Amino acid sequence: MSAIVIPRTGAAEPAPRWFALPAFGNEAGKGLRLMWRRRFMVVVAATTFGLTYLGISLFVGGGHLVKDLMVLTVPALLAVVIANTAAVQGTGGIAEEINGGTLEQTRLSPASPQLQALGRMTALAIEGLAVAIVLGIVFVFGIGLDIDPHPAVLLPVLLTIGDALGYGLIMTALVVRVPSIGAITHVANMVIMAFGGVLIPVGLFPHGMQVFARFIPTALGVQSVNTILAGHGLAATWSDGTLPWLLAHAAVVVTAGLGLYVINIRHAQREGGLSPR
Amino acid sequence: MNTATAIALRNEIGKGLRFAWSERLQILIELPMFAVFVILLGPLLGQGQNLASGRVDWSLNSQTTSAMVVWFVPFTYFYMQVVKMFWRLLGEIQAGTIEQVHLSPLPPWLTAAAGRVAAAILETLFVAAATYGIVSTFVTIRLHWTAAALLPAAAIMIAAIGLSLIIAGATLVYKRIQIVNDLVLLMVMLFSASALPLIHVPGWWRAAGHAFPATDGVGSLYNTMLAHRSVTSAWGTGGLIPLLAVSTAYLLAGIGAFILGEHVAKNRGTLGRY
């Protein structure tokens, strides 16, 4: 009697290392193609952010634009744009995939959930940055804000982008667990706008509010950028504690976002929550 | 109204309320933000020059804060009606259950609106009461409570239903347009400020404000609850004629936009497909 050996089934083999880069590129590419498909919405988003900021500036200025104040608050607007884009498009995209049933299909890929999440967030970072750059140009040159760019701002800017994407990933991960939570993203974004320095520089808040604001994604980065743009240099923002806190904040938020996303995807996979419930 | 229609209507309202109950945690999280926004923005209005030189007085003025509450509560209703109706409809489109709406004896626009109206009213009452409570611990809110305020309140609700149907109609065709929600609500909020003596607004802003659904409602509430003016004054900001005309126009435009959006989506075969 002959016998054949049935291959053992068990946990999937991890994807080979060479696979990581194309898988990441595919996710990012997919995100960018989707962005191009809804490019009209990207223009609407940029208009919304611009008008929101103008409206806030007019309210605070009593019906006039106060340029000296806008110089301090416009970096916060640009940071909010990136955070908002990551959160709104991240949650909207994942809710769409869950409701449409395609999130299940993405888990057929040997790529890890964290790699897929990184690909998604990279596309959203590019979208947010594109809108932020356009708005920055419009406000600085259109309204004539006197901002003297300094190369040292690149470090806090990069950390702020990381912080904003980490926040977007946390919101996205929450939607994987509770798909109906999408609308709460709007409120979370309002919190960031109110306390992240768009209304007034964070340093003008009362002490308790300043402490609270330090936990808001983008607030520390904006404070750090403003210190450098005021001509005090990178050393000043390190010695006043803003930059070290920003480093720690960005690391914690990105790690929390990735961790929560992986946990919630695995939970949804176990409980059958990758498709509509 | 025949029995089938009444049952369908009751079911939709019941479904909306059950959805609202399932989102109670979300509403509790949202709640403090509305109060914080009023408390935070109040001392900053018109303080731009002082803020630019690093000075800020965080004291709250009773009159300004009372006006802000009158401004903000209608906006809360708009948020509850427009944003949440959009997310619910989008969920149904993506899941494909929107097609089942056509099995109901109700017209689809009524099914969509009825499922949200009662829930939005209850949610707004809860959020408004909590906002009032939180803000009044910081500053006295002086409002003249009168039944006449129910007229602008009803007009605001009708206008919000109309606006939510316009957005819903666009959602049926263009699907993921949450950013349009944000833009529209922002416009509603900014232009409705022209109905209140909070900031100096240019003439064009004041004139354009009348075309937005909340402006005359907010103006009428302000006239009734703060300025001690009659709710039946015919003209001016918050006047009875623009108030009723704008609300009715938004409701009719909303029904029309929903029917049009539905027609386009059905013809394209994309009603329940993303």
Coordinates of C-alpha atoms in Angstrom, one line a residue:
Chain A
M1 CA 0.0 0.0 0.0
S2 CA 1.4 3.4 -0.9
A3 CA 0.7 6.6 1.0
I4 CA 1.2 10.2 0.1
V5 CA 2.1 12.8 2.6
I6 CA -0.5 15.6 2.9
P7 CA 1.2 18.9 3.2
R8 CA 0.7 20.4 6.7
T9 CA -1.4 23.4 6.9
G10 CA -0.9 26.0 9.6
A11 CA 0.1 29.6 10.0
A12 CA 1.0 31.3 6.8
E13 CA 4.6 31.7 6.0
P14 CA 5.8 35.3 6.4
A15 CA 6.3 37.1 3.2
P16 CA 9.9 37.1 1.9
R17 CA 11.8 40.3 2.6
W18 CA 12.1 41.2 -1.1
F19 CA 8.3 41.2 -1.2
A20 CA 8.0 44.2 1.2
L21 CA 9.0 47.0 -1.2
P22 CA 6.6 46.1 -4.1
A23 CA 3.8 45.4 -1.6
F24 CA 4.3 48.8 0.0
G25 CA 4.6 50.4 -3.4
N26 CA 1.4 48.8 -4.5
E27 CA -0.6 50.1 -1.5
A28 CA 0.9 53.6 -1.9
G29 CA 0.3 53.5 -5.7
K30 CA -3.3 52.4 -5.1
G31 CA -3.9 55.3 -2.7
L32 CA -2.4 57.8 -5.2
R33 CA -4.5 56.5 -8.0
L34 CA -7.6 56.8 -5.9
M35 CA -6.6 60.3 -5.0
W36 CA -6.3 61.2 -8.7
R37 CA -9.7 59.7 -9.3
R38 CA -11.3 62.0 -6.8
R39 CA -9.0 65.0 -7.6
F40 CA -12.1 67.3 -7.6
M41 CA -12.6 66.4 -3.9
V42 CA -9.0 67.2 -3.2
V43 CA -9.6 70.7 -4.7
V44 CA -12.8 71.0 -2.6
A45 CA -10.8 70.0 0.5
A46 CA -8.1 72.6 -0.1
T47 CA -10.8 75.3 -0.6
T48 CA -12.5 74.2 2.6
F49 CA -9.3 74.4 4.6
G50 CA -8.5 77.8 3.1
L51 CA -11.9 79.2 3.8
T52 CA -12.0 77.8 7.3
Y53 CA -8.8 79.5 8.1
L54 CA -9.9 82.8 6.6
G55 CA -13.1 82.5 8.5
I56 CA -11.4 81.9 11.8
S57 CA -8.9 84.7 11.1
L58 CA -11.8 87.1 10.4
F59 CA -13.6 86.1 13.6
V60 CA -10.5 86.5 15.7
G61 CA -9.6 89.7 13.9
G62 CA -13.1 91.1 14.4
G63 CA -13.8 91.2 10.7
H64 CA -10.3 92.0 9.6
L65 CA -7.2 89.9 8.8
V66 CA -4.4 90.5 11.4
K67 CA -1.3 89.5 9.5
D68 CA 1.0 89.4 12.5
L69 CA -1.2 86.8 14.1
M70 CA -1.6 84.8 10.9
V71 CA 2.2 84.5 10.6
L72 CA 2.0 82.5 13.9
T73 CA -1.1 80.5 13.1
V74 CA -0.6 79.5 9.4
P75 CA 1.9 76.8 10.2
A76 CA -0.7 75.2 12.4
L77 CA -3.2 75.3 9.6
L78 CA -0.8 73.4 7.3
A79 CA -0.2 70.8 10.0
V80 CA -3.9 70.4 10.5
V81 CA -4.4 69.9 6.8
I82 CA -2.1 66.9 6.9
A83 CA -3.7 65.4 10.1
N84 CA -7.2 66.0 8.8
T85 CA -6.5 64.4 5.4
A86 CA -4.9 61.4 7.0
A87 CA -7.8 60.9 9.4
V88 CA -10.8 61.7 7.1
Q89 CA -9.4 59.9 4.0
G90 CA -8.0 57.0 6.2
T91 CA -11.3 56.4 8.0
G92 CA -13.4 57.0 4.8
G93 CA -11.2 54.6 2.8
I94 CA -11.2 51.8 5.4
A95 CA -15.0 52.1 6.0
E96 CA -15.5 51.9 2.3
E97 CA -13.4 48.7 2.1
I98 CA -15.2 47.1 5.0
N99 CA -18.7 48.0 3.6
G100 CA -17.7 47.0 0.1
G101 CA -16.1 43.7 1.4
T102 CA -12.7 44.4 -0.2
L103 CA -10.8 44.6 3.0
E104 CA -11.1 40.9 3.3
Q105 CA -9.4 40.5 -0.1
T106 CA -6.5 42.7 1.0
R107 CA -5.7 40.2 3.7
L108 CA -5.1 37.5 1.0
S109 CA -1.9 39.3 0.3
P110 CA 1.2 38.0 2.1
A111 CA 2.1 41.6 3.1
S112 CA 1.6 42.3 6.8
P113 CA -1.2 44.6 7.9
Q114 CA 1.4 47.2 9.1
L115 CA 3.1 47.2 5.7
Q116 CA -0.3 47.8 4.0
A117 CA -1.1 50.5 6.6
L118 CA 2.3 52.3 5.9
G119 CA 1.5 52.2 2.1
R120 CA -1.9 53.7 2.7
M121 CA -0.6 56.4 5.0
T122 CA 2.2 57.3 2.6
A123 CA -0.4 58.1 -0.1
L124 CA -2.4 60.1 2.3
A125 CA 0.8 62.0 3.4
I126 CA 1.5 62.9 -0.2
E127 CA -2.2 64.1 -0.6
G128 CA -2.1 66.2 2.6
L129 CA 1.3 67.6 1.8
A130 CA 0.2 68.7 -1.7
V131 CA -2.8 70.5 -0.3
A132 CA -0.7 72.1 2.5
I133 CA 1.9 73.3 0.1
V134 CA -0.7 74.9 -2.2
L135 CA -2.4 76.6 0.8
G136 CA 1.0 77.7 2.2
I137 CA 1.8 79.4 -1.1
V138 CA -1.6 81.0 -1.4
F139 CA -1.5 82.5 2.2
V140 CA 2.2 83.5 2.2
F141 CA 2.2 85.1 -1.2
G142 CA -1.5 85.9 -1.7
I143 CA -2.1 87.7 1.6
G144 CA 1.6 88.7 2.0
L145 CA 2.5 87.0 5.3
D146 CA 6.0 87.8 6.3
I147 CA 7.5 84.3 6.9
D148 CA 11.2 83.8 6.6
P149 CA 11.7 80.0 5.9
H150 CA 14.7 78.4 7.7
P151 CA 16.1 74.9 6.8
A152 CA 16.1 74.0 10.5
V153 CA 12.3 73.7 10.4
L154 CA 12.6 70.5 8.3
L155 CA 13.2 68.4 11.4
P156 CA 10.1 69.5 13.3
V157 CA 8.1 69.5 10.1
L158 CA 9.0 65.8 9.4
L159 CA 8.2 64.9 13.0
T160 CA 4.9 66.7 12.8
I161 CA 4.0 64.9 9.6
G162 CA 4.8 61.6 11.4
D163 CA 2.6 62.7 14.3
A164 CA -0.3 63.6 12.0
L165 CA -0.1 60.3 10.1
G166 CA 0.1 58.4 13.4
Y167 CA -3.1 60.2 14.5
G168 CA -4.8 59.3 11.1
L169 CA -3.8 55.7 11.6
I170 CA -5.3 55.6 15.1
M171 CA -8.6 56.9 13.8
T172 CA -8.4 54.4 10.9
A173 CA -7.7 51.6 13.3
L174 CA -10.7 52.6 15.4
V175 CA -13.0 52.4 12.4
V176 CA -11.8 48.8 11.8
R177 CA -13.1 48.0 15.2
V178 CA -16.3 50.2 15.2
P179 CA -17.2 51.2 11.5
S180 CA -20.0 53.5 12.6
I181 CA -17.4 55.8 14.4
G182 CA -16.6 57.7 11.1
A183 CA -18.4 60.9 12.1
I184 CA -16.3 61.2 15.2
T185 CA -13.4 62.0 13.0
H186 CA -14.9 65.4 12.3
V187 CA -15.0 66.2 16.1
A188 CA -11.5 65.0 16.6
N189 CA -10.4 67.2 13.8
M190 CA -12.2 70.1 15.4
V191 CA -10.3 69.5 18.6
I192 CA -7.0 69.6 16.7
M193 CA -8.0 72.8 15.0
A194 CA -9.1 74.4 18.3
F195 CA -6.1 73.4 20.4
G196 CA -3.4 72.8 17.7
G197 CA -2.6 76.5 17.2
V198 CA -5.0 77.5 14.4
L199 CA -7.1 79.8 16.5
I200 CA -4.2 81.3 18.5
P201 CA -0.6 80.2 19.2
V202 CA -0.6 77.4 21.8
G203 CA 1.7 79.5 24.1
L204 CA -1.2 82.0 24.7
F205 CA -3.5 79.3 26.2
P206 CA -3.9 79.2 30.0
H207 CA -1.5 76.8 31.6
G208 CA -4.0 73.9 32.0
M209 CA -5.0 74.2 28.3
Q210 CA -1.4 74.3 27.2
V211 CA -0.7 71.0 29.0
F212 CA -3.8 69.5 27.3
A213 CA -2.7 70.9 23.9
R214 CA 0.7 69.2 24.2
F215 CA -1.2 65.9 23.8
I216 CA -2.8 67.0 20.6
P217 CA -1.1 65.8 17.4
T218 CA 0.6 68.7 15.6
A219 CA 0.6 71.2 18.5
L220 CA 4.2 70.5 19.6
G221 CA 5.5 70.5 16.1
V222 CA 3.8 73.8 15.3
Q223 CA 5.3 75.3 18.5
S224 CA 8.7 74.1 17.5
V225 CA 8.4 75.5 14.0
N226 CA 7.2 78.9 15.3
T227 CA 10.2 79.1 17.6
I228 CA 12.6 78.4 14.7
L229 CA 10.7 80.8 12.4
A230 CA 11.0 83.5 15.1
G231 CA 14.8 83.3 14.6
H232 CA 15.6 81.4 17.8
G233 CA 17.1 78.3 16.1
L234 CA 16.9 74.6 16.6
A235 CA 18.8 74.8 19.9
A236 CA 16.2 77.0 21.5
T237 CA 13.3 74.6 20.7
W238 CA 15.5 71.7 22.1
S239 CA 16.4 73.5 25.3
D240 CA 12.8 74.7 26.0
G241 CA 11.8 71.0 25.8
T242 CA 9.4 71.3 22.8
L243 CA 11.6 69.3 20.4
P244 CA 12.3 66.4 22.8
W245 CA 8.6 66.2 23.6
L246 CA 7.8 66.3 19.9
L247 CA 10.2 63.4 19.3
A248 CA 8.6 61.3 22.0
H249 CA 5.1 62.3 21.0
A250 CA 5.6 61.3 17.3
A251 CA 7.2 58.0 18.3
V252 CA 4.4 57.1 20.7
V253 CA 1.6 58.2 18.3
V254 CA 3.1 56.3 15.3
T255 CA 3.7 53.2 17.3
A256 CA 0.2 53.4 18.9
G257 CA -1.3 53.8 15.4
L258 CA 0.5 50.9 13.9
G259 CA 0.0 48.7 16.9
L260 CA -3.8 49.5 17.2
Y261 CA -4.2 48.9 13.4
V262 CA -2.6 45.5 13.5
I263 CA -4.5 44.4 16.7
N264 CA -7.8 45.6 15.3
I265 CA -7.2 44.0 11.9
R266 CA -6.3 40.7 13.6
H267 CA -9.3 41.0 15.9
A268 CA -11.6 41.7 12.9
Q269 CA -10.1 38.7 11.0
R270 CA -10.8 36.4 14.0
E271 CA -14.3 37.8 14.6
G272 CA -15.4 38.1 11.0
G273 CA -15.4 41.9 11.1
L274 CA -13.5 42.6 7.9
S275 CA -16.8 42.7 6.0
P276 CA -20.1 44.5 6.7
R277 CA -21.7 43.4 10.1
Chain B
M1 CA -52.0 58.4 5.6
N2 CA -52.7 54.7 5.0
T3 CA -51.5 52.0 7.4
A4 CA -48.5 50.7 5.4
T5 CA -47.2 54.3 5.1
A6 CA -47.6 54.9 8.8
I7 CA -45.9 51.6 9.7
A8 CA -43.0 52.3 7.3
L9 CA -42.6 55.8 8.7
R10 CA -42.7 54.6 12.3
N11 CA -40.1 51.9 11.4
E12 CA -37.7 54.4 9.8
I13 CA -38.0 56.7 12.8
G14 CA -37.5 53.7 15.2
K15 CA -34.4 52.6 13.1
G16 CA -33.0 56.1 13.3
L17 CA -33.4 56.2 17.1
R18 CA -31.8 52.7 17.5
F19 CA -28.9 53.9 15.4
A20 CA -28.6 57.0 17.6
W21 CA -28.7 54.9 20.8
S22 CA -26.0 52.6 19.3
E23 CA -23.9 55.8 18.8
R24 CA -24.4 57.1 22.4
L25 CA -20.7 56.8 23.2
Q26 CA -19.8 58.8 20.2
I27 CA -22.3 61.6 21.1
L28 CA -20.9 61.6 24.7
I29 CA -17.4 62.1 23.2
E30 CA -18.6 64.8 20.9
L31 CA -20.6 66.7 23.5
P32 CA -17.9 68.6 25.4
M33 CA -16.4 69.8 22.2
F34 CA -19.4 72.0 21.4
A35 CA -19.2 73.6 24.8
V36 CA -15.4 74.0 24.7
F37 CA -15.7 75.7 21.3
V38 CA -18.1 78.3 22.7
I39 CA -16.0 78.9 25.8
L40 CA -12.8 79.1 23.7
L41 CA -14.0 81.3 20.9
G42 CA -15.9 83.7 23.1
P43 CA -12.9 85.6 24.6
L44 CA -11.0 85.5 21.3
L45 CA -13.6 87.3 19.1
G46 CA -12.2 90.5 17.7
Q47 CA -9.0 90.2 19.8
G48 CA -6.6 89.7 16.9
Q49 CA -4.3 92.7 17.5
N50 CA -4.0 91.9 21.2
L51 CA -3.3 88.2 20.5
A52 CA -0.6 89.2 17.9
S53 CA 1.2 91.1 20.6
G54 CA 0.9 88.2 23.1
R55 CA -1.9 89.6 25.2
V56 CA -5.1 87.7 25.9
D57 CA -8.0 88.2 28.4
W58 CA -9.7 84.9 29.0
S59 CA -12.8 86.4 30.7
L60 CA -16.1 85.6 29.2
N61 CA -18.7 88.3 28.4
S62 CA -22.3 87.3 29.3
Q63 CA -23.9 89.0 26.3
T64 CA -21.4 87.7 23.7
T65 CA -21.5 84.1 25.1
S66 CA -25.4 84.2 25.1
A67 CA -25.3 85.2 21.5
M68 CA -22.8 82.5 20.7
V69 CA -25.0 79.8 22.3
V70 CA -27.9 81.0 20.1
W71 CA -25.6 80.8 17.2
F72 CA -24.1 77.4 18.1
V73 CA -27.2 75.3 19.0
P74 CA -28.8 75.6 15.5
F75 CA -25.4 74.7 14.0
T76 CA -25.4 71.6 16.3
Y77 CA -28.7 70.5 14.7
F78 CA -27.3 71.0 11.3
Y79 CA -24.3 68.9 12.2
M80 CA -26.5 66.1 13.7
Q81 CA -28.8 66.1 10.7
V82 CA -26.4 66.6 7.8
V83 CA -23.2 64.8 8.8
K84 CA -24.8 61.8 10.4
M85 CA -27.3 61.3 7.6
F86 CA -24.5 61.4 5.1
W87 CA -22.5 58.7 7.0
R88 CA -25.5 56.5 7.3
L89 CA -26.5 56.8 3.7
L90 CA -22.9 56.2 2.6
G91 CA -22.8 53.0 4.7
E92 CA -26.0 51.8 3.1
I93 CA -24.7 52.6 -0.4
Q94 CA -21.4 50.7 0.3
A95 CA -23.2 47.8 1.8
G96 CA -25.8 47.7 -1.0
T97 CA -28.8 48.0 1.3
I98 CA -29.8 51.3 -0.2
E99 CA -31.6 49.4 -3.0
Q100 CA -33.9 47.8 -0.4
V101 CA -35.2 51.3 0.4
H102 CA -37.2 51.1 -2.8
L103 CA -39.2 48.2 -1.4
S104 CA -40.7 50.6 1.1
P105 CA -44.1 52.3 0.4
L106 CA -42.5 55.6 1.3
P107 CA -40.8 57.8 -1.3
P108 CA -37.0 57.2 -0.9
W109 CA -36.3 60.9 0.1
L110 CA -38.8 60.5 3.0
T111 CA -37.3 57.2 4.1
A112 CA -33.8 58.9 4.2
A113 CA -35.0 62.0 6.0
A114 CA -37.4 60.3 8.4
G115 CA -34.7 58.0 9.6
R116 CA -32.7 60.9 10.9
V117 CA -35.0 63.7 11.9
A118 CA -36.3 62.4 15.3
A119 CA -32.8 61.2 16.3
A120 CA -31.2 64.5 15.3
I121 CA -33.8 66.4 17.4
L122 CA -33.2 64.3 20.5
E123 CA -29.4 64.4 20.0
T124 CA -29.4 68.1 19.6
L125 CA -31.6 68.6 22.7
F126 CA -29.2 66.5 24.7
V127 CA -26.1 68.3 23.4
A128 CA -27.7 71.8 23.7
A129 CA -28.8 71.2 27.3
A130 CA -25.3 69.9 28.2
T131 CA -23.6 72.8 26.3
Y132 CA -25.9 75.2 28.2
G133 CA -25.0 73.6 31.5
I134 CA -21.3 73.5 30.9
V135 CA -21.1 77.1 29.6
S136 CA -23.3 78.5 32.3
T137 CA -20.9 77.3 35.0
F138 CA -18.4 79.7 33.5
V139 CA -20.6 82.7 32.7
T140 CA -24.3 83.6 33.1
I141 CA -26.3 83.0 29.9
R142 CA -29.2 85.4 29.6
L143 CA -31.9 84.2 27.3
H144 CA -35.6 85.1 27.1
W145 CA -37.3 81.8 27.0
T146 CA -40.5 82.1 25.0
A147 CA -42.7 79.8 22.9
A148 CA -42.2 82.2 20.0
A149 CA -38.7 80.7 19.6
L150 CA -40.3 77.5 18.4
L151 CA -41.1 79.1 15.1
P152 CA -37.5 79.8 14.1
A153 CA -36.5 76.4 15.6
A154 CA -39.0 74.7 13.3
A155 CA -37.8 76.7 10.3
I156 CA -34.1 75.8 11.1
M157 CA -35.1 72.1 11.3
I158 CA -36.9 72.3 7.9
A159 CA -33.9 74.0 6.3
A160 CA -31.5 71.5 7.8
I161 CA -33.6 68.6 6.5
G162 CA -33.5 70.3 3.0
L163 CA -29.8 70.7 3.2
S164 CA -29.2 67.1 4.3
L165 CA -31.3 65.9 1.4
I166 CA -29.2 68.0 -1.1
I167 CA -26.1 66.4 0.3
A168 CA -27.7 63.0 0.3
G169 CA -28.7 63.4 -3.4
A170 CA -25.1 64.3 -4.2
T171 CA -23.9 61.3 -2.2
L172 CA -26.0 58.9 -4.2
V173 CA -24.2 60.1 -7.3
Y174 CA -20.7 61.0 -6.1
K175 CA -20.5 58.7 -3.0
R176 CA -17.5 59.7 -0.7
I177 CA -18.0 63.4 -0.4
Q178 CA -17.5 63.9 3.3
I179 CA -15.2 66.9 2.7
V180 CA -18.2 68.6 0.9
N181 CA -20.1 68.2 4.1
D182 CA -17.4 70.0 6.0
L183 CA -17.3 72.8 3.4
V184 CA -21.0 73.2 3.4
L185 CA -21.3 73.2 7.2
L186 CA -18.5 75.7 7.4
M187 CA -20.2 78.1 5.0
V188 CA -23.5 77.7 6.9
M189 CA -21.7 78.6 10.1
L190 CA -19.6 81.5 8.8
F191 CA -22.4 83.1 7.0
S192 CA -24.9 82.7 9.9
A193 CA -22.6 84.8 12.0
S194 CA -23.7 87.8 10.0
A195 CA -27.1 87.5 11.8
L196 CA -25.5 88.3 15.2
P197 CA -23.6 91.3 16.5
L198 CA -20.5 89.3 17.2
I199 CA -18.1 90.7 14.6
H200 CA -18.1 93.4 12.0
V201 CA -18.9 91.8 8.6
P202 CA -18.7 93.4 5.2
G203 CA -21.9 94.2 3.4
W204 CA -21.5 91.5 0.8
W205 CA -21.1 88.9 3.6
R206 CA -24.3 90.1 5.2
A207 CA -26.2 90.1 1.9
A208 CA -24.9 86.6 0.9
G209 CA -25.7 85.3 4.3
H210 CA -29.5 85.3 3.5
A211 CA -28.9 82.6 0.9
F212 CA -27.6 80.2 3.5
P213 CA -30.0 78.0 5.4
A214 CA -29.2 78.9 9.0
T215 CA -28.7 82.7 8.8
D216 CA -32.3 83.9 9.1
G217 CA -33.1 81.2 11.6
V218 CA -30.3 82.3 13.8
G219 CA -31.3 85.9 13.3
S220 CA -34.9 85.2 14.3
L221 CA -33.7 83.2 17.4
Y222 CA -31.5 86.2 18.3
N223 CA -34.4 88.6 17.8
T224 CA -36.7 86.5 20.0
M225 CA -34.4 85.3 22.7
L226 CA -31.9 88.2 23.1
A227 CA -33.1 91.4 21.4
H228 CA -36.7 91.2 22.6
R229 CA -38.0 91.8 19.1
S230 CA -41.2 90.2 17.7
V231 CA -40.8 87.0 15.8
T232 CA -43.4 88.2 13.3
S233 CA -41.4 91.2 12.0
A234 CA -41.6 90.6 8.2
W235 CA -38.3 91.8 6.9
G236 CA -34.6 92.2 7.8
T237 CA -32.3 89.5 9.2
G238 CA -34.4 86.9 10.9
G239 CA -37.6 88.4 9.4
L240 CA -40.6 86.1 9.0
I241 CA -40.7 86.3 5.2
P242 CA -37.0 85.4 4.5
L243 CA -37.1 82.8 7.3
L244 CA -40.0 80.9 5.9
A245 CA -39.0 81.5 2.2
V246 CA -35.4 80.2 2.8
S247 CA -36.5 77.1 4.8
T248 CA -39.2 76.1 2.3
A249 CA -36.8 76.7 -0.6
Y250 CA -34.2 74.4 1.0
L251 CA -36.7 71.7 1.7
L252 CA -38.0 71.7 -1.9
A253 CA -34.5 71.9 -3.3
G254 CA -33.5 69.0 -1.0
I255 CA -36.4 66.8 -2.2
G256 CA -35.6 67.8 -5.8
A257 CA -31.9 67.1 -5.4
F258 CA -32.5 63.7 -3.8
I259 CA -34.9 62.6 -6.5
L260 CA -32.4 63.8 -9.2
G261 CA -29.4 62.1 -7.5
E262 CA -31.5 58.9 -7.2
H263 CA -32.5 59.1 -10.9
V264 CA -28.9 59.5 -12.0
A265 CA -27.6 56.7 -9.8
K266 CA -30.4 54.3 -10.9
N267 CA -29.7 55.1 -14.6
R268 CA -26.0 54.4 -14.1
G269 CA -26.7 51.3 -12.1
T270 CA -24.6 52.6 -9.3
L271 CA -27.3 53.1 -6.6
G272 CA -25.9 50.3 -4.4
R273 CA -22.5 49.9 -5.9
Y274 CA -19.4 51.9 -5.0

